[in-house]
Short mmCIF file of C-alpha atoms in Angstrom, two decimals:
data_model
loop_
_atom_site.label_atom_id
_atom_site.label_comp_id
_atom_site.label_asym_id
_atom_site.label_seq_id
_atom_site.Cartn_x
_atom_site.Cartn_y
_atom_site.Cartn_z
CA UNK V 1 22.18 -58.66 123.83
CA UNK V 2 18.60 -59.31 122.87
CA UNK V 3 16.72 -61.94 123.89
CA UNK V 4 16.52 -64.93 121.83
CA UNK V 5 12.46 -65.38 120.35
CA UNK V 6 10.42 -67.65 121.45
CA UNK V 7 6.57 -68.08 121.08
CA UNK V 8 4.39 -67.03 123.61
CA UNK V 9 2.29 -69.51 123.88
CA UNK V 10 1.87 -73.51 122.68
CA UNK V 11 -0.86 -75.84 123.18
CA UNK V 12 -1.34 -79.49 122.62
CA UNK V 13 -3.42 -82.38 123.97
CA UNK V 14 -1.91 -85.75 125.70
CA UNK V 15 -0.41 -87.37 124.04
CA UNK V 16 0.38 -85.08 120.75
CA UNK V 17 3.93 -83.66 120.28
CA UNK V 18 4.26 -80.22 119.95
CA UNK V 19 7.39 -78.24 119.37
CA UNK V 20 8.74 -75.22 120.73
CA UNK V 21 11.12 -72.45 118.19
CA UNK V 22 14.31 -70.57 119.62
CA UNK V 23 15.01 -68.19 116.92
CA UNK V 24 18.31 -66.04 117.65
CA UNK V 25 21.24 -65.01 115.40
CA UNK V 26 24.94 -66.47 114.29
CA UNK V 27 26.37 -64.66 117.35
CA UNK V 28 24.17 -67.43 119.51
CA UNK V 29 22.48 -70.28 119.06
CA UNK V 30 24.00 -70.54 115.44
CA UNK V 31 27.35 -69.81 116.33
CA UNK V 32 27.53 -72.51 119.12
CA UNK V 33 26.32 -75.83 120.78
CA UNK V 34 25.45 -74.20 123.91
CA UNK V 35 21.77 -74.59 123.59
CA UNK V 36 19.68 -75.61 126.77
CA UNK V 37 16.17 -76.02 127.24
CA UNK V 38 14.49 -75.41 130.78
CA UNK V 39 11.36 -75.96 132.36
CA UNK V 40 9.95 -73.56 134.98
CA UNK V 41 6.18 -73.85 137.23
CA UNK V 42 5.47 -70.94 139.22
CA UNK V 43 6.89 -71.12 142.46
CA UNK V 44 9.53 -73.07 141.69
CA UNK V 45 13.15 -73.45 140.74
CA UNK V 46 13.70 -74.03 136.99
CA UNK V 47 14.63 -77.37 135.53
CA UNK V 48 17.58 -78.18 132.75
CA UNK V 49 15.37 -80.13 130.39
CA UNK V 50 18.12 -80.20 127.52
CA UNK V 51 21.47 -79.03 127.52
CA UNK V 52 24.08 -78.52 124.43
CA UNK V 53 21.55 -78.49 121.59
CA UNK V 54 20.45 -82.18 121.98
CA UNK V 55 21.36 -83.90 125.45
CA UNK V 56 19.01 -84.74 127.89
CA UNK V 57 19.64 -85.00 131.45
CA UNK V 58 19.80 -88.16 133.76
CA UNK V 59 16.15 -88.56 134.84
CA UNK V 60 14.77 -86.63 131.99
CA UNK V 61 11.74 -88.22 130.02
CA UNK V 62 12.83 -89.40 126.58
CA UNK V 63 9.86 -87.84 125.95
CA UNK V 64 11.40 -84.55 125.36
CA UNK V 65 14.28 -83.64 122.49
CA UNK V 66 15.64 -81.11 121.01
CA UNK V 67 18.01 -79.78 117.88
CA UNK V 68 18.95 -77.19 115.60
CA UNK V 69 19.30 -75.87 112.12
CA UNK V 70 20.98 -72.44 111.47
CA UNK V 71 20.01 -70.36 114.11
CA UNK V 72 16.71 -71.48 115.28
CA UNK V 73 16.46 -74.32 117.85
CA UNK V 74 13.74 -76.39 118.65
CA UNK V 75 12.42 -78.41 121.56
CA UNK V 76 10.04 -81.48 121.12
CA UNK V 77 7.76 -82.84 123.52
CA UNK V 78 5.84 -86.18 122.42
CA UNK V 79 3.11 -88.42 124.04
CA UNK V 80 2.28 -84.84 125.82
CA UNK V 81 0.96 -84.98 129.29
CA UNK V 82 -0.53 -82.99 131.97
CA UNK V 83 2.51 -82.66 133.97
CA UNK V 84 4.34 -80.93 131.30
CA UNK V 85 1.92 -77.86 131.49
CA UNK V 86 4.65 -75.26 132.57
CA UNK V 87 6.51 -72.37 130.94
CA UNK V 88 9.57 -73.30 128.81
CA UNK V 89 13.14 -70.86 128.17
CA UNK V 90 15.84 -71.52 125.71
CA UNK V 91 18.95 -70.31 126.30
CA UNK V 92 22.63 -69.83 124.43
CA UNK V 93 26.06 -68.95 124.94
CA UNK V 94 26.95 -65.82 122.74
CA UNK V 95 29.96 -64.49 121.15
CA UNK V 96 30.37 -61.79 123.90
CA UNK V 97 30.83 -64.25 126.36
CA UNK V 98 27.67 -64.00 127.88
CA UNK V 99 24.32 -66.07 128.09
CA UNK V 100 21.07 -64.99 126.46
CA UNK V 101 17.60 -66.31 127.29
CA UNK V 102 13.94 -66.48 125.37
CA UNK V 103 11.21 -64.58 126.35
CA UNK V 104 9.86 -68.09 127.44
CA UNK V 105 6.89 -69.82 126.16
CA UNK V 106 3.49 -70.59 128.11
CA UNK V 107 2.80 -74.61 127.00
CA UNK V 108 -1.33 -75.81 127.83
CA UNK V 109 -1.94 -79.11 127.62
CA UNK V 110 -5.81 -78.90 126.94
CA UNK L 1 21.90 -84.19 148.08
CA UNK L 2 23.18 -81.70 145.55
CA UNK L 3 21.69 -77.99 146.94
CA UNK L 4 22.08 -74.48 146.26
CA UNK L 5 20.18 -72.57 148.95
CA UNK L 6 19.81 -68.29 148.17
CA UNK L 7 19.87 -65.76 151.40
CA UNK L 8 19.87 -61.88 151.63
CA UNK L 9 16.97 -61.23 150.02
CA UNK L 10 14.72 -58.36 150.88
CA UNK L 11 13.79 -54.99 150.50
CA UNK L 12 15.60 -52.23 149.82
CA UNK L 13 15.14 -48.23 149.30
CA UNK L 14 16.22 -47.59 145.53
CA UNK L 15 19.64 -46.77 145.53
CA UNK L 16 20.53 -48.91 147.96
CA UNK L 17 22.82 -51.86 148.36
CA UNK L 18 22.00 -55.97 148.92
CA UNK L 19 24.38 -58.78 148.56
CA UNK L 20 22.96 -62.04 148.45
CA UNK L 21 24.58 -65.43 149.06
CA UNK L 22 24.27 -68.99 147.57
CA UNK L 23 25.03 -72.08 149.92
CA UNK L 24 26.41 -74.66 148.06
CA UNK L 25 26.63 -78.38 149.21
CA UNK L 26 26.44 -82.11 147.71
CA UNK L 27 28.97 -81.54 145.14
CA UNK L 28 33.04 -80.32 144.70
CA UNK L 29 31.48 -76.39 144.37
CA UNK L 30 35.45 -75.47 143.77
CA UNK L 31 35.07 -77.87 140.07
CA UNK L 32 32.07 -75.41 138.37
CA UNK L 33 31.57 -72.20 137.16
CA UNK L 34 28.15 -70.42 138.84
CA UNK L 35 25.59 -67.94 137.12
CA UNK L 36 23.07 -65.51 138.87
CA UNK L 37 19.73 -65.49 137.09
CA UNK L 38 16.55 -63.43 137.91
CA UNK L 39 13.05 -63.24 137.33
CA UNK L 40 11.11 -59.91 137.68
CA UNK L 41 7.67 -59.87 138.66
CA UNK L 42 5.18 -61.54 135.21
CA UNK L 43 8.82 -61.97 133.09
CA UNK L 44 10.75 -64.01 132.24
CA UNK L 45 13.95 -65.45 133.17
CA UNK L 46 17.16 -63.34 132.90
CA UNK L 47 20.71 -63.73 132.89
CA UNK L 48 22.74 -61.61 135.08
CA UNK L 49 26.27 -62.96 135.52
CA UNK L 50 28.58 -65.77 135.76
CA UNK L 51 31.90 -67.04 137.78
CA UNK L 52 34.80 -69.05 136.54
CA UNK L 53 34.91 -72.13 138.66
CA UNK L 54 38.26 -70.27 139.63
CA UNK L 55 36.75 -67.18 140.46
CA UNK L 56 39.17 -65.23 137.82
CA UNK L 57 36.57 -64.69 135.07
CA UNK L 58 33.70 -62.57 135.23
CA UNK L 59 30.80 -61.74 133.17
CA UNK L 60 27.85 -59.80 132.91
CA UNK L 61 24.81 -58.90 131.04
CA UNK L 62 24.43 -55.02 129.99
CA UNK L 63 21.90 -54.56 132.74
CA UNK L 64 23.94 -54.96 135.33
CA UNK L 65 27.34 -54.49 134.59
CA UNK L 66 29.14 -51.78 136.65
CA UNK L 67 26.65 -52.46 139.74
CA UNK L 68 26.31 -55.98 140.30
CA UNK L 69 29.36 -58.12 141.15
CA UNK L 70 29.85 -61.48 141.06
CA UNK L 71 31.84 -63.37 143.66
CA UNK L 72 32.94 -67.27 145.31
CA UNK L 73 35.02 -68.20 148.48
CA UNK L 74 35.52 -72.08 147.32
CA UNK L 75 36.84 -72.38 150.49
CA UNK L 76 33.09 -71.77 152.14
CA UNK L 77 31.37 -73.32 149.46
CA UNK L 78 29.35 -70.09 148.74
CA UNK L 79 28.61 -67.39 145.82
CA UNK L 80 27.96 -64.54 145.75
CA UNK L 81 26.01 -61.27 144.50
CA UNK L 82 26.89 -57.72 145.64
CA UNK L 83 24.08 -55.49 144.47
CA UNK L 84 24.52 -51.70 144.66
CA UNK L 85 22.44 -48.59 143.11
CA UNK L 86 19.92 -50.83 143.32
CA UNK L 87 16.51 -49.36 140.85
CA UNK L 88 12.81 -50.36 141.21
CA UNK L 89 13.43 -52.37 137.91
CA UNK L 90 15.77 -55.40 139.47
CA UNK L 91 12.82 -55.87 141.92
CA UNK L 92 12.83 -59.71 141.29
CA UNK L 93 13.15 -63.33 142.24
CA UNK L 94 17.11 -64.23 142.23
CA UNK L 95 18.37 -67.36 141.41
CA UNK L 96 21.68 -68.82 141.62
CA UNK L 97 22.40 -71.60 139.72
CA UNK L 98 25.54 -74.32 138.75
CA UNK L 99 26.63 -74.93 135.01
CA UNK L 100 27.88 -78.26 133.75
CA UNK L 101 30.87 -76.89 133.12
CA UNK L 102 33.80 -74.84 134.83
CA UNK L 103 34.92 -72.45 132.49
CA UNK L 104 32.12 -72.36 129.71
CA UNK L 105 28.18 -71.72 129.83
CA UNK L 106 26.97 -75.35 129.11
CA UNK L 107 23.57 -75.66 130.27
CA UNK L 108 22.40 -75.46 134.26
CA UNK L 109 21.55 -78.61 136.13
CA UNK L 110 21.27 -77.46 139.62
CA UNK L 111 18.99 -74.38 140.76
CA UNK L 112 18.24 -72.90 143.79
CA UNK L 113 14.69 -72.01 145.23
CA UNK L 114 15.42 -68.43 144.92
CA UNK L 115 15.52 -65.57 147.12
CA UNK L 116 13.19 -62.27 146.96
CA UNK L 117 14.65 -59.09 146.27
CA UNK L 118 11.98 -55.83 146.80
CA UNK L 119 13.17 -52.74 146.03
CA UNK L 120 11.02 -50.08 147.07
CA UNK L 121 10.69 -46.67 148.58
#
């Protein structure tokens, strides 16, 4: 199962939006609702930021969305701030019965 | 408070065995289905397998499949991760972690810190 593409790297400044691509196939992310969106700093454990395509999490900023169309999904961040500098992972359920990740994406907030 | 807490890590000669374990506590561990994920050294996160809040359904990535197992006493609140021919290339940081669901792959609220696995001659 290949991984699912993400970029490499975003950057924004506070309080712009950027948004973050999750490009896979039908067999994944556009074959299913099982998209999630984590969070991960260094050191530390990673953090379910969306989960099925759209939902945020109880204590999750409204500042931070996501969707899809076909078989790319997205995740939003607006009002960007320095505490969102981290790296970011998509992830799906695929048609094998397994989970696939992104190669993750580095966000800077400048 | 909801925690998953990883043990057994360490380092191991390559083609050698580890099994690491996953504490669970906070919430009915018996009600969701578990995943193993890792992160090797400068990449990125990766799926390894997951549980059936049952424990009758297994899966597996590629990678792993045919050496890693996946495991859960409910009873002890605990996963698991039996880890043999072990090769240089799973040196990495494991993480165990609980899905919001028991049965499907919905999306992972609940992580644990992780637990270092070295393997080296």
């Amino acid at each position: 199962q290949s991984a699912l593409t993400q970029p490499a790297s975003v950057s924004g400044s506070p309080g712009q939006s950027i948004t973050i691509s999750c490009t896979g196939t039908s067999g994944d992310v556009g074959g299913y609702n099982y998209v999630s969106w984590y969070q991960h700093h260094p050191g530390k454990a990673p953090k379910l930021m969306i989960y099925e395509v759209s939902y945020r999490p109880s204590g999750v900023s409204n500042r931070f969305s996501g969707s899809k169309s076909g078989n790319t999904a997205s995740l939003t961040i607006s009002g960007l701030q320095a505490e969102d500098e981290a790296d970011y992972y998509c992830s799906s359920y695929t048609s094998i019965s397994t989970l696939v990740f992104g190669g993750g994406t580095k966000l800077t907030v400048l | 408070q909801v925690q998953l807490v990883e043990s057994g890590g360490g380092v191991v000669q390559p083609g050698g065995s580890l099994r690491l374990s996953c504490a669970a506590s906070g919430f009915t561990f018996s009600s969701y289905g578990m995943h193993w994920v890792r992160q090797a050294p400068g990449k990125g996160l990766e799926w390894l397998a997951f549980i059936w809040y049952t424990g009758t359904n297994e899966y597996y990535a590629d990678s792993v499949k045919g050496r890693f197992t996946i495991s859960r006493d409910n009873s002890k609140n605990t996963l698991y991760l039996q880890m043999n021919s072990l090769r240089v290339e799973d040196t990495a940081v494991f993480y165990c972690a609980k899905d919001r669901g028991g049965s499907t792959m919905r999306g992972s609220e609940i992580w644990g810190q992780g637990t270092m696995v070295t393997v080296s001659s």
